[in-house]
Coordinates of C-alpha atoms in Angstrom, one line a residue:
X1 CA 29.9 10.2 -11.0
X2 CA 27.4 7.7 -12.9
X3 CA 25.2 5.2 -11.6
X4 CA 25.8 1.7 -11.8
X5 CA 22.3 -0.4 -11.4
X6 CA 24.4 -4.2 -12.0
X7 CA 26.9 -3.5 -8.9
X8 CA 24.6 -2.2 -6.6
X9 CA 21.7 -5.0 -7.6
X10 CA 25.0 -7.8 -7.0
X11 CA 26.0 -6.5 -3.5
X12 CA 22.8 -5.9 -2.5
X13 CA 21.5 -9.6 -3.0
X14 CA 24.2 -10.4 -0.8
X15 CA 22.5 -8.8 1.3
X16 CA 18.9 -9.9 0.9
X17 CA 19.0 -13.3 2.9
X18 CA 20.0 -11.4 6.1
X19 CA 17.3 -8.5 5.5
X20 CA 16.3 -8.6 9.1
X21 CA 19.8 -7.9 10.7
X22 CA 20.3 -5.6 7.8
X23 CA 18.2 -3.1 9.0
X24 CA 18.3 -3.7 12.5
X25 CA 22.4 -2.4 12.0
X26 CA 20.7 0.1 10.2
X27 CA 18.6 2.0 12.5
X28 CA 20.9 1.2 15.7
X29 CA 24.2 2.9 13.3
X30 CA 21.9 5.7 12.0
X31 CA 20.9 6.5 16.0
X32 CA 23.7 6.5 17.3
X33 CA 25.7 8.6 15.6
X34 CA 21.9 10.9 15.0
X35 CA 20.2 9.8 18.6
X36 CA 18.1 13.2 17.5
X37 CA 16.7 11.5 14.8
X38 CA 15.6 9.1 17.5
X39 CA 12.2 11.2 18.3
X40 CA 11.2 11.2 15.0
X41 CA 10.3 7.0 14.5
X42 CA 7.7 5.3 17.0
X43 CA 8.6 3.2 20.1
X44 CA 8.4 -0.4 18.2
X45 CA 10.6 -0.7 15.3
X46 CA 9.7 -4.1 13.9
X47 CA 7.1 -2.2 11.0
X48 CA 9.3 0.4 10.5
X49 CA 12.4 -2.0 9.8
X50 CA 10.3 -4.1 7.2
X51 CA 8.9 -0.7 5.3
X52 CA 12.4 -0.1 5.2
X53 CA 14.0 -2.9 3.5
X54 CA 11.0 -3.2 1.2
X55 CA 11.2 0.4 0.2
X56 CA 14.8 0.0 -0.6
X57 CA 14.3 -3.8 -2.5
X58 CA 12.4 -1.3 -4.7
X59 CA 14.5 0.9 -5.7
X60 CA 17.7 -0.8 -5.7
X61 CA 15.8 -3.3 -8.4
X62 CA 14.0 -0.2 -10.3
X63 CA 17.5 1.7 -10.8
X64 CA 17.2 0.7 -14.6
X65 CA 13.6 1.6 -14.4
X66 CA 13.9 5.4 -14.1
X67 CA 10.5 6.2 -15.1
X68 CA 9.0 4.0 -12.3
X69 CA 11.6 4.4 -10.2
X70 CA 11.0 8.5 -10.3
X71 CA 7.4 8.4 -9.3
X72 CA 8.0 5.9 -6.6
X73 CA 10.6 7.9 -5.5
X74 CA 8.1 11.2 -5.8
X75 CA 5.9 9.5 -3.7
X76 CA 8.8 8.8 -0.8
X77 CA 10.2 12.2 -0.7
X78 CA 6.0 13.7 -0.4
X79 CA 5.3 11.1 2.3
X80 CA 8.4 11.4 4.3
X81 CA 7.2 15.1 5.2
X82 CA 4.6 14.0 7.5
X83 CA 7.3 12.7 9.8
X84 CA 9.4 16.1 10.0
X85 CA 12.1 14.7 7.3
X86 CA 13.8 17.7 5.9
X87 CA 17.3 17.6 3.5
X88 CA 20.2 17.3 6.2
X89 CA 18.3 14.4 7.4
X90 CA 19.5 12.3 4.2
X91 CA 22.7 12.7 4.8
X92 CA 22.4 10.8 8.2
X93 CA 20.4 8.2 6.9
X94 CA 22.9 7.8 3.7
X95 CA 25.9 7.6 5.9
X96 CA 24.3 4.9 7.7
X97 CA 23.4 3.4 4.8
X98 CA 26.5 2.8 3.2
X99 CA 28.0 1.7 6.5
X100 CA 25.9 -1.1 6.4
X101 CA 25.8 -2.2 3.2
X102 CA 29.7 -2.1 3.2
X103 CA 29.3 -4.6 6.6
X104 CA 26.7 -6.7 4.9
X105 CA 27.9 -7.1 1.8
X106 CA 31.6 -6.8 3.1
X107 CA 32.6 -11.0 1.1
X108 CA 32.1 -8.8 -2.3
X109 CA 33.2 -5.3 -1.3
X110 CA 35.0 -3.1 -3.7
X111 CA 35.8 1.0 -3.9
X112 CA 33.8 0.0 -7.3
X113 CA 30.5 -1.1 -5.3
X114 CA 31.2 2.0 -2.8
X115 CA 31.0 4.4 -5.6
X116 CA 28.2 2.5 -7.3
X117 CA 25.6 3.0 -3.8
X118 CA 27.1 6.5 -3.0
X119 CA 25.8 7.5 -6.9
X120 CA 22.7 5.7 -6.5
X121 CA 21.6 6.9 -3.0
X122 CA 22.8 10.5 -3.7
X123 CA 20.5 10.7 -6.9
X124 CA 17.6 9.0 -5.0
X125 CA 17.5 11.3 -1.9
X126 CA 18.2 14.1 -4.5
X127 CA 14.9 13.3 -6.3
X128 CA 13.0 12.6 -2.8
X129 CA 14.4 16.1 -1.5
X130 CA 13.4 17.8 -4.6
X131 CA 9.8 16.3 -4.5
X132 CA 8.7 17.1 -1.1
X133 CA 10.3 21.2 -1.2
X134 CA 8.0 20.8 -5.1
X135 CA 5.1 19.8 -2.6
X136 CA 5.5 21.9 0.3
X137 CA 4.7 24.9 -2.2
X138 CA 0.8 23.3 -2.5
X139 CA 0.1 20.7 -0.4
X140 CA 0.2 20.3 3.4
X141 CA 3.0 17.7 5.2
X142 CA -0.3 15.6 6.8
X143 CA -4.0 16.7 7.3
X144 CA -6.2 16.3 10.5
X145 CA -9.6 14.6 9.9
X146 CA -12.5 13.6 12.0
X147 CA -14.6 11.1 11.9
X148 CA -18.2 11.8 10.5
X149 CA -19.0 7.5 10.7
X150 CA -17.8 4.3 12.6
X151 CA -19.7 1.4 11.3
X152 CA -18.8 -2.0 13.3
X153 CA -19.3 -4.6 10.3
X154 CA -17.8 -7.4 12.2
X155 CA -16.1 -8.5 15.1
X156 CA -12.8 -6.7 14.0
X157 CA -13.9 -5.2 10.9
X158 CA -15.0 -1.3 10.8
X159 CA -16.0 1.3 7.9
X160 CA -15.0 4.5 8.8
X161 CA -15.6 7.6 7.0
X162 CA -13.3 10.7 7.1
X163 CA -13.5 14.5 6.6
X164 CA -10.1 15.9 6.0
X165 CA -9.9 19.4 7.7
X166 CA -8.7 20.7 4.0
X167 CA -9.5 19.7 0.1
X168 CA -6.9 16.2 0.3
X169 CA -6.8 15.0 -3.5
X170 CA -5.8 11.4 -4.9
X171 CA -6.6 9.3 -7.2
X172 CA -8.8 6.1 -7.1
X173 CA -6.9 3.2 -5.3
X174 CA -4.5 5.2 -3.8
X175 CA -3.9 4.9 0.3
X176 CA -3.2 7.5 3.2
X177 CA -0.5 6.6 6.5
X178 CA -3.3 7.3 9.5
X179 CA -2.2 8.1 12.9
X180 CA -4.1 8.3 16.0
X181 CA -4.1 10.0 19.3
X182 CA -4.0 7.1 20.9
X183 CA -0.3 6.1 19.5
X184 CA 1.9 9.2 18.0
X185 CA 4.7 8.8 16.3
X186 CA 2.8 5.5 14.4
X187 CA 1.3 5.6 11.6
X188 CA -0.2 2.4 9.7
X189 CA -1.7 2.5 5.4
X190 CA -4.9 1.9 5.0
X191 CA -6.6 2.1 1.3
X192 CA -9.1 4.9 0.5
X193 CA -12.6 2.7 0.0
X194 CA -14.1 5.5 -2.5
X195 CA -13.3 8.3 -5.4
X196 CA -13.2 11.4 -4.7
X197 CA -16.4 13.2 -3.9
X198 CA -17.6 16.6 -3.6
X199 CA -18.0 16.6 0.4
X200 CA -14.3 15.9 0.7
X201 CA -15.0 12.4 2.8
X202 CA -12.9 9.3 2.4
X203 CA -13.6 5.7 3.5
X204 CA -11.5 3.4 5.4
X205 CA -12.5 -0.3 5.5
X206 CA -10.6 -1.4 8.7
X207 CA -9.3 -4.8 9.9
X208 CA -8.6 -4.9 13.7
X209 CA -5.7 -7.5 13.8
X210 CA -4.0 -8.7 17.1
X211 CA -1.0 -6.9 18.1
X212 CA -2.0 -4.1 15.1
X213 CA -1.9 -0.6 17.6
X214 CA -3.2 1.6 15.0
X215 CA -6.2 -1.1 13.2
X216 CA -7.1 -2.1 16.9
X217 CA -7.1 1.9 18.0
X218 CA -9.4 2.8 14.7
X219 CA -11.7 -0.5 15.2
X220 CA -12.1 -0.6 19.1
X221 CA -11.8 2.9 20.4
X222 CA -12.6 5.2 17.8
X223 CA -15.8 7.2 17.9
X224 CA -17.9 9.6 15.6
X225 CA -15.7 13.3 16.2
X226 CA -12.4 11.7 17.2
X227 CA -9.9 13.0 14.6
X228 CA -6.1 11.3 13.5
X229 CA -4.0 12.4 11.3
X230 CA -3.9 11.4 7.6
X231 CA -0.4 11.4 5.3
X232 CA -0.4 12.4 1.6
X233 CA -1.9 9.7 -0.8
X234 CA 0.0 7.1 -2.4
X235 CA -0.2 4.3 -4.3
X236 CA 0.9 3.2 -7.9
X237 CA -2.6 1.0 -8.4
X238 CA -4.8 3.4 -10.2
X239 CA -7.3 3.6 -12.8
X240 CA -5.8 2.6 -16.7
X241 CA -8.7 4.3 -18.4
X242 CA -8.0 2.4 -21.6
X243 CA -11.6 1.4 -22.2
X244 CA -11.2 -2.2 -21.7
X245 CA -13.5 -4.5 -19.8
X246 CA -12.0 -5.1 -16.2
X247 CA -11.0 -7.7 -13.5
X248 CA -11.3 -6.8 -10.2
X249 CA -10.1 -9.1 -7.9
X250 CA -10.2 -8.7 -3.6
X251 CA -9.4 -10.5 -0.7
X252 CA -10.7 -9.4 2.2
X253 CA -10.1 -5.8 3.3
X254 CA -8.6 -5.9 -0.4
X255 CA -12.1 -4.9 -1.6
X256 CA -11.5 -1.3 -0.4
X257 CA -9.4 0.5 -3.6
X258 CA -11.1 -2.1 -6.3
X259 CA -14.4 -0.4 -4.6
X260 CA -12.9 2.7 -4.8
X261 CA -11.6 2.1 -8.7
X262 CA -15.1 0.6 -9.5
X263 CA -16.7 4.0 -8.4
X264 CA -14.4 6.1 -10.6
X265 CA -15.7 4.0 -13.9
X266 CA -19.0 5.1 -12.7
X267 CA -18.6 8.4 -12.2
X268 CA -16.5 8.6 -15.3
X269 CA -19.9 7.7 -17.5
X270 CA -17.7 5.0 -19.2
X271 CA -19.3 1.4 -19.2
X272 CA -16.8 -1.0 -19.5
X273 CA -17.8 -4.7 -18.3
X274 CA -16.5 -5.1 -14.5
X275 CA -16.1 -8.4 -12.5
X276 CA -15.2 -8.3 -9.1
X277 CA -14.8 -11.5 -7.5
X278 CA -14.8 -10.6 -3.5
X279 CA -13.3 -13.4 -1.7
X280 CA -13.4 -14.2 1.9
X281 CA -12.9 -17.1 4.5
X282 CA -16.4 -17.5 6.0
X283 CA -19.3 -15.7 5.4
X284 CA -19.5 -13.1 8.1
X285 CA -15.8 -11.7 6.7
X286 CA -19.0 -10.4 3.5
X287 CA -18.7 -7.5 5.4
X288 CA -19.6 -4.6 2.7
X289 CA -21.7 -7.0 0.6
X290 CA -25.1 -5.0 1.2
X291 CA -23.7 -2.3 -0.5
X292 CA -21.6 -4.5 -3.5
X293 CA -25.7 -6.1 -4.4
X294 CA -27.0 -2.4 -3.8
X295 CA -24.4 -1.4 -6.7
X296 CA -24.3 -4.3 -8.7
X297 CA -28.5 -3.5 -8.9
X298 CA -28.0 0.0 -10.4
X299 CA -25.6 -0.5 -13.0
X300 CA -26.1 -3.8 -15.3
X301 CA -22.5 -3.6 -16.5
X302 CA -21.2 -4.7 -13.1
X303 CA -21.1 -7.6 -11.7
X304 CA -20.5 -9.2 -8.3
X305 CA -19.0 -12.5 -7.5
X306 CA -18.5 -13.4 -3.6
X307 CA -16.5 -16.4 -2.8
X308 CA -15.6 -18.4 -0.1
X309 CA -13.2 -20.6 0.5
X310 CA -13.2 -22.0 4.2
X311 CA -17.2 -22.2 5.3
X312 CA -18.9 -25.6 4.0
X313 CA -22.3 -23.9 5.1
X314 CA -22.1 -21.2 2.3
X315 CA -24.3 -22.4 -0.5
X316 CA -22.8 -19.6 -3.3
X317 CA -19.3 -19.6 -5.4
X318 CA -16.6 -21.3 -3.0
X319 CA -13.0 -22.1 -3.0
X320 CA -9.9 -19.6 -3.2
X321 CA -10.1 -16.9 -5.4
X322 CA -7.4 -17.7 -7.5
X323 CA -8.8 -20.6 -8.4
X324 CA -12.5 -19.4 -9.2
X325 CA -10.9 -16.8 -10.9
X326 CA -10.3 -19.6 -13.7
X327 CA -13.7 -20.9 -13.9
X328 CA -14.5 -18.1 -16.6
X329 CA -13.3 -16.8 -19.5
X330 CA -10.4 -15.9 -20.5
X331 CA -9.5 -12.5 -19.0
X332 CA -6.6 -11.9 -21.5
X333 CA -8.0 -8.8 -23.3
X334 CA -9.0 -7.1 -19.7
X335 CA -7.9 -4.3 -17.3
X336 CA -7.0 -6.8 -14.1
X337 CA -6.5 -4.9 -10.6
X338 CA -5.9 -7.6 -7.7
X339 CA -5.8 -6.3 -3.8
X340 CA -5.5 -9.1 -0.8
X341 CA -3.3 -10.4 1.7
X342 CA 0.1 -11.3 -0.1
X343 CA 0.1 -15.1 -0.8
X344 CA -3.6 -14.7 -2.8
X345 CA -2.2 -11.3 -4.5
X346 CA 1.2 -13.3 -5.8
X347 CA -1.1 -16.5 -6.2
X348 CA -3.7 -14.3 -8.8
X349 CA -0.7 -12.9 -10.4
X350 CA 0.8 -16.0 -10.9
X351 CA -2.4 -17.9 -12.5
X352 CA -3.3 -14.5 -15.3
X353 CA 0.5 -14.6 -16.5
X354 CA 0.1 -18.5 -17.2
X355 CA -3.5 -17.7 -18.5
X356 CA -2.0 -15.5 -20.6
X357 CA -3.0 -11.7 -19.6
X358 CA 0.1 -9.6 -20.6
X359 CA 1.6 -7.9 -17.1
X360 CA 1.3 -4.6 -18.4
X361 CA -2.5 -5.0 -18.0
X362 CA -2.4 -6.1 -14.1
X363 CA -2.4 -3.6 -11.6
X364 CA -2.0 -5.0 -7.9
X365 CA -1.3 -4.0 -4.3
X366 CA -1.6 -5.8 -1.0
X367 CA -4.0 -5.3 1.3
X368 CA -2.7 -2.7 3.8
X369 CA -2.8 -2.0 7.4
X370 CA -1.5 -4.3 10.0
X371 CA -2.1 -8.1 8.7

């Protein structure tokens, strides 16, 4: 059975406008046919439904880009281990997925489209299973980590330092899923804000948001000495190490992975010119500015530019960070890293492409956690 990306994409395009309904139907079908799987998921399913459709969208539109798809599926397979997913679960998921697609793409459904979906899912599931099995021999499914420092930087932002109980390899720019004792089975993603260290510690920048179960637990209720669970590090926004000069554009706690990448440059011994634009709405949200200024004073090739958009009393650079970025020289010869809220990331990338920065030179991510 051969892959047919065109047929899968064609039918998936019919489902995308009703993504919420399709995701709800999928989980209803899955739990009705395999009720024992319900206990693997959090009590509230809203974030889980969003993640499902986000992952499915990426898989579908990457079917004809095998290299990037293989890397993404490998990460998914390794990450699913922390939920206790085993090979047989993929059959139940595949049955529920096929039933969902058949229902919501009924207007275009055919035996050829069904065969295309079966082939695509089988290939994706096999890739995830193989990745998980390979990872099981060399890495735990999750790590216990002790909170060794908890610094409240603003009313809703904390910088938290963790020490995993065993070494956790990761790359600068990656993120981890976090679970707290307060909310079992509820995982949220947070970027690692440092490059790998000899002492095996990692640092997270966490913003608490209304209704954010894990982020609120981490900011308001977590203390030094507490223990959290970490999933395997994932994420593709890692250093290119091309030797080119760099532009880093951060919005809010999207600073975290960019700071890790800058730390990586520092430890590498390379000395490209690095510009960091750190954008927030209000001055008090420049929660990590003292440490950034310390880094800038130690490394003359690093320039840090705080940008504040909604505070008339701020006497530094004011404006929206995508617009401020354009006030400087061309970034066309730079490697660019962008992380922040989705609208800010999308607008920044759009302006970079319009100004002549090649897409291959841009690495992007959204600020993780709950926002």
